Coordinates of C-alpha atoms and ligand atoms in Angstrom, one line a residue:
M681 CA 112.1 151.8 72.7
D682 CA 114.4 148.8 72.6
K683 CA 112.6 146.1 70.6
E684 CA 115.8 144.2 70.2
I685 CA 116.1 143.4 74.0
F686 CA 112.4 143.2 74.5
D687 CA 112.1 140.5 71.9
L688 CA 115.0 138.6 73.4
I689 CA 113.3 138.7 76.8
L690 CA 110.2 137.2 75.1
E691 CA 112.4 134.6 73.4
E692 CA 114.0 133.6 76.8
T693 CA 110.5 133.5 78.4
S694 CA 109.5 131.0 75.8
R695 CA 112.7 129.0 76.2
Q696 CA 112.1 128.8 80.0
N697 CA 108.5 127.7 79.6
R698 CA 109.0 125.2 76.8
G699 CA 111.9 123.3 78.4
I700 CA 112.6 121.1 81.5
E701 CA 115.2 122.9 83.6
L702 CA 117.4 120.4 85.4
I703 CA 120.4 122.6 86.1
A704 CA 120.8 122.1 89.9
S705 CA 121.9 125.7 90.6
E706 CA 118.9 127.3 88.9
N707 CA 115.4 128.2 90.1
Y708 CA 112.5 130.5 89.2
A709 CA 112.1 133.5 91.5
S710 CA 108.6 134.7 92.5
K711 CA 106.8 137.6 90.9
E712 CA 107.2 139.5 94.2
V713 CA 111.0 138.9 94.2
R714 CA 111.3 139.9 90.5
E715 CA 109.2 143.1 91.0
A716 CA 111.5 144.2 93.8
C717 CA 114.5 143.6 91.5
G718 CA 112.9 145.8 88.8
S719 CA 111.9 148.5 91.3
I720 CA 113.0 152.2 91.7
L721 CA 115.3 151.1 94.5
T722 CA 117.9 150.6 91.8
N723 CA 118.2 154.4 91.7
K724 CA 119.6 154.8 95.2
Y725 CA 123.3 155.1 96.2
A726 CA 123.8 153.8 99.8
E727 CA 127.5 153.0 100.3
G728 CA 128.0 151.9 103.9
Y729 CA 125.5 150.1 106.2
P730 CA 122.1 151.1 107.8
A731 CA 122.6 154.3 109.8
R732 CA 126.2 154.5 108.7
R733 CA 126.0 155.6 105.1
Y734 CA 128.2 157.8 103.0
Y735 CA 125.2 159.5 101.3
G736 CA 122.0 161.3 102.4
G737 CA 118.5 160.2 101.7
C738 CA 119.1 156.6 102.9
E739 CA 116.3 156.6 105.6
V740 CA 114.1 154.3 103.5
V741 CA 116.7 151.9 102.2
D742 CA 118.1 151.7 105.7
K743 CA 114.8 150.2 106.8
I744 CA 114.7 147.8 103.8
E745 CA 118.3 146.6 104.5
S746 CA 117.6 146.2 108.2
I747 CA 114.6 144.1 107.5
A748 CA 116.6 141.9 105.1
I749 CA 119.3 141.4 107.8
A750 CA 116.8 140.6 110.5
R751 CA 114.9 138.1 108.3
A752 CA 118.2 136.4 107.2
C753 CA 119.2 136.0 110.9
E754 CA 115.7 134.7 111.8
L755 CA 115.6 132.2 108.9
F756 CA 119.0 130.7 109.6
G757 CA 119.3 131.3 113.3
S758 CA 122.3 133.6 113.0
K759 CA 123.4 136.6 115.1
F760 CA 124.8 138.7 112.2
A761 CA 124.2 138.9 108.5
N762 CA 125.6 140.9 105.6
V763 CA 123.1 141.0 102.7
Q764 CA 125.2 143.2 100.3
S765 CA 127.3 140.6 98.4
H766 CA 126.5 140.8 94.7
S767 CA 127.0 137.1 94.3
G768 CA 128.1 133.9 96.0
S769 CA 131.7 134.5 94.7
Q770 CA 131.8 138.0 96.2
A771 CA 130.5 136.5 99.5
N772 CA 133.3 134.0 99.5
A773 CA 135.9 136.6 98.8
A774 CA 134.8 138.7 101.7
A775 CA 134.6 135.6 104.0
Y776 CA 138.2 134.6 103.2
R777 CA 139.4 138.1 103.9
A778 CA 137.6 138.2 107.2
L779 CA 139.0 134.8 108.2
M780 CA 142.7 135.0 107.4
P781 CA 145.5 137.2 106.0
E782 CA 146.5 137.0 102.4
G783 CA 148.5 133.9 101.8
G784 CA 146.5 132.0 104.4
K785 CA 145.9 128.3 103.9
V786 CA 142.5 126.8 103.1
L787 CA 141.7 123.1 103.0
S788 CA 138.8 122.5 100.6
L789 CA 137.3 119.7 98.4
V790 CA 139.2 118.7 95.2
L791 CA 137.6 121.0 92.6
N792 CA 136.9 118.1 90.2
D793 CA 135.0 116.3 93.0
G794 CA 132.5 119.1 93.3
G795 CA 134.2 122.2 94.7
H796 CA 133.3 125.6 93.4
L797 CA 135.7 127.8 91.3
T798 CA 136.1 130.2 94.3
H799 CA 137.4 127.2 96.3
G800 CA 140.9 127.5 94.9
S801 CA 140.7 127.2 91.1
P802 CA 143.7 128.5 89.2
V803 CA 141.2 130.7 87.1
S804 CA 139.7 132.3 90.2
F805 CA 141.1 135.1 92.5
S806 CA 141.0 132.6 95.3
S807 CA 144.0 130.6 94.4
H808 CA 146.0 133.8 93.8
L809 CA 145.3 135.4 97.2
Y810 CA 145.3 132.2 99.3
N811 CA 147.1 128.9 99.5
F812 CA 144.5 126.1 98.8
V813 CA 145.1 122.5 99.5
H814 CA 142.4 119.9 98.9
Y815 CA 140.7 116.8 100.3
P816 CA 139.3 114.2 97.9
L817 CA 136.0 112.2 98.0
D818 CA 136.3 108.5 98.6
V819 CA 135.9 106.0 95.7
E820 CA 132.1 106.0 96.3
G821 CA 132.0 109.7 95.9
R822 CA 131.4 110.4 99.6
L823 CA 133.2 112.7 102.1
D824 CA 135.8 110.7 104.0
Y825 CA 136.0 112.6 107.4
E826 CA 138.9 110.5 108.7
N827 CA 140.9 111.5 105.6
I828 CA 140.0 115.1 106.0
L829 CA 141.3 115.0 109.6
K830 CA 144.5 113.3 108.4
I831 CA 145.1 115.9 105.7
A832 CA 144.3 118.7 108.1
L833 CA 146.8 117.4 110.7
E834 CA 149.5 117.3 108.0
E835 CA 148.6 120.6 106.3
K836 CA 147.7 122.7 109.4
P837 CA 145.3 125.0 107.4
D838 CA 143.9 128.3 108.7
V839 CA 140.4 127.3 107.5
I840 CA 138.6 124.2 106.5
L841 CA 135.9 124.8 103.9
A842 CA 132.9 122.6 103.4
G843 CA 129.9 123.1 101.1
Y844 CA 130.0 122.1 97.4
S845 CA 128.5 122.5 93.9
A846 CA 127.9 118.9 92.9
Y847 CA 127.7 116.8 96.1
P848 CA 124.5 114.6 96.2
Y849 CA 124.7 113.5 99.9
E850 CA 124.1 115.1 103.3
I851 CA 127.2 116.9 104.8
D852 CA 128.0 116.2 108.5
F853 CA 128.8 119.7 109.6
K854 CA 129.2 118.6 113.2
R855 CA 132.0 116.3 112.1
I856 CA 133.7 119.1 110.2
R857 CA 133.5 121.3 113.4
E858 CA 135.1 118.6 115.5
I859 CA 137.9 118.3 113.0
C860 CA 138.4 122.1 113.0
D861 CA 138.5 122.1 116.8
Y862 CA 140.9 119.2 116.9
V863 CA 143.4 120.8 114.5
G864 CA 142.7 124.3 115.8
C865 CA 141.5 126.1 112.7
K866 CA 138.5 128.1 111.5
M867 CA 135.5 126.5 109.8
M868 CA 133.8 128.1 106.8
V869 CA 130.7 126.7 105.1
D870 CA 129.6 127.7 101.6
M871 CA 126.0 126.4 101.6
A872 CA 125.2 128.0 98.2
H873 CA 123.5 124.9 96.8
I874 CA 121.7 123.6 99.9
A875 CA 120.6 126.8 101.6
G876 CA 116.9 126.2 100.7
L877 CA 117.1 122.7 102.3
I878 CA 118.7 124.1 105.4
A879 CA 116.1 127.0 105.7
A880 CA 113.4 124.3 105.4
G881 CA 115.0 122.1 108.1
L882 CA 115.7 119.3 105.6
H883 CA 119.5 119.3 106.0
N884 CA 121.5 119.8 109.2
S885 CA 122.5 123.5 109.5
P886 CA 126.1 124.7 109.7
V887 CA 125.1 128.2 110.9
A888 CA 125.6 127.6 114.6
L889 CA 128.8 125.6 114.0
A890 CA 130.8 127.4 111.3
D891 CA 132.8 130.6 112.0
I892 CA 131.3 132.0 108.7
T893 CA 128.6 130.6 106.5
T894 CA 128.2 132.0 103.0
T895 CA 125.5 131.3 100.4
T896 CA 123.9 132.4 97.2
T897 CA 120.2 133.5 97.4
H898 CA 119.2 132.4 93.9
K899 CA 119.6 128.6 93.9
T900 CA 117.5 126.4 96.2
L901 CA 116.6 129.5 98.2
R902 CA 114.7 130.8 95.2
G903 CA 115.5 134.5 95.7
P904 CA 117.2 137.1 93.5
R905 CA 120.7 136.5 92.1
G906 CA 123.0 137.5 95.0
G907 CA 125.0 136.5 98.0
L908 CA 124.6 136.4 101.8
I909 CA 127.2 136.0 104.7
L910 CA 126.3 134.8 108.2
T911 CA 128.2 134.7 111.4
N912 CA 127.6 134.5 115.2
D913 CA 130.9 136.2 116.0
E914 CA 130.7 140.0 116.4
A915 CA 134.4 140.6 115.7
L916 CA 134.1 138.5 112.5
A917 CA 130.9 140.3 111.5
K918 CA 132.8 143.7 111.6
K919 CA 135.6 142.2 109.4
I920 CA 133.0 140.8 107.0
N921 CA 131.3 144.2 106.7
S922 CA 134.5 146.0 105.8
A923 CA 135.6 143.2 103.4
V924 CA 132.3 143.6 101.5
F925 CA 132.4 147.4 101.6
P926 CA 134.6 149.2 101.0
Y927 CA 137.2 146.5 100.2
Y928 CA 135.5 144.5 97.4
Q929 CA 132.3 146.4 96.5
G930 CA 130.9 149.9 96.1
G931 CA 127.3 150.8 96.5
P932 CA 124.9 148.0 97.5
L933 CA 122.1 146.9 95.2
E934 CA 119.2 148.0 97.4
H935 CA 116.6 146.6 94.9
I936 CA 118.2 143.2 95.1
I937 CA 118.5 143.5 98.9
A938 CA 114.7 144.2 99.0
A939 CA 114.2 141.1 96.9
K940 CA 116.4 139.1 99.3
A941 CA 114.2 140.3 102.2
I942 CA 111.1 139.0 100.3
C943 CA 112.9 135.7 99.6
F944 CA 113.8 135.3 103.3
K945 CA 110.1 135.8 104.2
E946 CA 109.0 133.4 101.5
A947 CA 111.5 130.8 102.7
N948 CA 110.2 131.1 106.3
T949 CA 106.8 129.6 105.4
D950 CA 105.2 126.2 105.5
S951 CA 104.6 126.3 101.8
F952 CA 108.4 126.7 101.2
K953 CA 109.1 123.8 103.5
A954 CA 106.6 121.7 101.5
Y955 CA 108.2 122.8 98.3
M956 CA 111.7 121.8 99.5
A957 CA 110.3 118.4 100.7
S958 CA 109.0 117.9 97.1
V959 CA 112.3 118.9 95.6
K960 CA 114.0 116.2 97.7
E961 CA 111.4 113.6 96.9
N962 CA 111.4 114.3 93.1
T963 CA 115.2 114.2 93.0
K964 CA 115.4 110.9 94.8
A965 CA 112.6 109.4 92.7
C966 CA 114.4 110.4 89.4
A967 CA 117.8 109.3 90.7
D968 CA 116.4 105.9 91.8
E969 CA 114.5 105.4 88.5
F970 CA 117.7 105.8 86.6
E971 CA 119.2 103.1 88.8
K972 CA 116.3 100.8 88.0
L973 CA 116.8 101.5 84.3
G974 CA 120.4 100.3 84.6
V975 CA 122.0 103.8 84.5
K976 CA 124.8 104.5 86.9
S977 CA 123.4 107.2 89.3
S978 CA 124.9 108.6 92.5
G979 CA 121.5 108.4 94.2
S980 CA 120.5 111.6 96.1
E981 CA 120.0 112.9 99.7
N982 CA 119.4 116.4 98.6
H983 CA 118.3 118.3 95.5
L984 CA 120.8 116.9 93.0
F985 CA 122.5 113.8 91.7
L986 CA 125.1 112.7 89.2
L987 CA 124.8 110.3 86.3
N988 CA 127.6 108.4 84.7
V989 CA 126.7 108.8 81.1
L990 CA 129.9 107.5 79.7
D991 CA 129.5 104.1 81.2
S992 CA 125.8 104.0 80.6
F993 CA 125.4 105.4 77.1
G994 CA 128.9 105.5 75.7
I995 CA 128.9 109.3 75.3
N996 CA 130.7 111.9 77.4
G997 CA 129.0 114.6 79.5
K998 CA 129.5 117.3 77.0
E999 CA 127.8 115.2 74.3
A1000 CA 124.9 114.2 76.6
Q1001 CA 124.3 117.8 77.6
A1002 CA 124.2 118.8 73.9
K1003 CA 121.9 115.9 73.0
L1004 CA 119.4 116.7 75.7
E1005 CA 119.2 120.3 74.5
E1006 CA 117.8 118.9 71.2
I1007 CA 114.8 117.8 73.2
D1008 CA 114.6 121.0 75.4
I1009 CA 116.0 119.4 78.5
T1010 CA 118.7 121.6 80.1
T1011 CA 121.4 119.9 82.3
N1012 CA 125.1 120.4 82.7
K1013 CA 128.1 118.2 82.2
N1014 CA 129.9 117.4 85.4
M1015 CA 132.9 115.5 86.6
I1016 CA 132.1 112.3 88.5
P1017 CA 134.3 110.7 91.2
G1018 CA 137.4 109.2 89.7
D1019 CA 136.6 110.8 86.3
T1020 CA 138.9 109.7 83.5
L1021 CA 137.9 112.6 81.2
P1022 CA 138.9 116.3 81.4
P1023 CA 136.5 119.0 82.8
N1024 CA 135.6 120.2 79.3
K1025 CA 134.3 116.7 78.4
T1026 CA 133.5 114.8 81.7
S1027 CA 131.9 111.4 82.1
G1028 CA 128.9 112.7 84.0
L1029 CA 125.8 114.9 84.0
R1030 CA 124.5 116.9 87.0
I1031 CA 120.7 116.9 87.5
G1032 CA 118.7 118.8 90.0
F1033 CA 115.0 119.4 90.7
A1034 CA 114.8 122.8 92.5
A1035 CA 113.7 124.6 89.3
S1036 CA 111.3 122.2 87.8
T1037 CA 109.6 121.6 91.1
T1038 CA 108.9 125.3 91.5
R1039 CA 107.0 125.1 88.2
G1040 CA 104.9 122.1 89.5
C1041 CA 106.9 119.0 88.5
T1042 CA 105.4 116.0 90.3
K1043 CA 107.0 112.8 91.5
E1044 CA 105.4 111.0 88.5
D1045 CA 106.9 113.7 86.2
A1046 CA 110.3 113.2 87.8
I1047 CA 110.1 109.4 87.1
E1048 CA 109.0 110.0 83.5
I1049 CA 111.9 112.4 83.0
A1050 CA 114.3 109.6 83.8
H1051 CA 112.6 107.5 81.0
I1052 CA 112.7 110.4 78.5
I1053 CA 116.4 111.0 79.1
C1054 CA 117.2 107.3 79.0
D1055 CA 115.2 106.8 75.8
Y1056 CA 116.9 109.7 74.0
L1057 CA 120.5 109.1 75.1
S1058 CA 120.2 105.4 74.2
N1059 CA 118.7 106.3 70.8
S1060 CA 115.7 104.1 71.4
K1061 CA 113.2 106.9 70.8
S1062 CA 113.2 109.7 68.2
Q1063 CA 113.8 113.4 68.8
E1064 CA 110.2 114.2 67.8
E1065 CA 108.7 111.6 70.2
C1066 CA 110.9 112.8 73.1
V1067 CA 110.4 116.5 72.6
A1068 CA 106.7 116.0 72.3
K1069 CA 106.7 114.4 75.7
V1070 CA 108.7 117.2 77.1
H1071 CA 106.4 119.9 75.8
T1072 CA 103.3 118.0 77.0
M1073 CA 104.8 117.9 80.5
T1074 CA 105.9 121.5 80.6
S1075 CA 102.6 122.8 79.2
S1076 CA 100.9 121.4 82.3
W1077 CA 103.3 123.3 84.6
K1078 CA 103.2 127.0 85.8
A1079 CA 104.7 129.5 83.4
T1080 CA 107.9 131.3 84.5
E1081 CA 106.2 134.7 84.6
E1082 CA 103.4 133.3 86.8
I1083 CA 105.6 132.1 89.6
Ligands
PLP1295 C1 127.0 128.8 92.8 C2 128.1 128.7 93.8 C3 128.8 129.8 94.2 C4 128.9 131.1 93.5 O1 127.8 131.8 93.2 P1 127.8 133.0 92.1 O2 126.6 133.8 92.6 O3 127.6 132.4 90.8 O4 129.1 133.8 92.3 C5 129.7 129.7 95.3 N1 129.8 128.5 95.9 C6 129.2 127.4 95.5 C7 129.4 126.1 96.3 C8 128.3 127.4 94.5 O5 127.6 126.3 94.1

């Protein structure tokens, strides 16, 4: 009936299969997750929460949503979960509303150092509803907890926010909790990027420490596109629920909630733990190989790292991103600590291995990827030669529709 869209889905399938996906926030969801997303559950209106709905006929979706909630709580060791947020941004909006009144003060990371748009960007709702102040990374690009404490004592925020979009090292959530307790403020963690590592026990967990933890479900967690909010505090859980619905959202996406339930089950398996361990290993192997090749790399303790392409290849992040697309490698430009270029150019690239590892990228592949990128950005090998290597590698991996 709609050949136009059908053909474009085929075109995108081909793009996903041909290329090496190194965008750190992306992944490939399983067939089971995708089938739930495309299921008849999309037909149901279910405003409200299980057993407290505004509509009839919710007895089945009540069971689905209750399972999703129970599995989220089990996976992350949380008492309460809200699985209705349509995205990570929506989850953050609801969390802020539950934590403080409008105009409340949040202390979060400098956006150019790796904070998310919803952590106080002028183009996001967040900076208009709340008063954001920021802590920087140190000159080495690491969190400086002493400095966070110092700024918190000066600024007296209502909330300290941790969890980032481009931070390649482990975050010490216990330290952040101590700072919050010392200054007497709430702690919020946005674990959108590292939720998969936390689920797998490969990063210390904020869930028992933070007042509220938010996440996306589609990044390292490998589920459907969506958000999740966790807390152990019953009073906060009630506030979160009314902030998600009816304040910010209408009817929940029960097809996506079913897919989230499947994702939480998948993430609670030994095979997921093994997958996340490979992601970490591949990321470190690639980051370290760049270093060996003389390229300035942040190194990595999680699923991503940053490259300084300006110093290493004399081109900015925007140019490097465009050049790598010529050989079917997808990355994104990213600010690096102390960046001298604006956010629309940047000196860096952000590279992650969550997606490619799902398709079967090995440690050897990850090391070869560093060589291909280096060869192409330094103009020492031709486009034909590099793209051929990329296609040879991806043709040995699983196809996106088979995952
Ligand atoms: C990706 C991300 C989000 C937002 O997720 P969306 O689903 O795109 O709204 C929020 N916080 C952090 C730290 C992220 O990396």
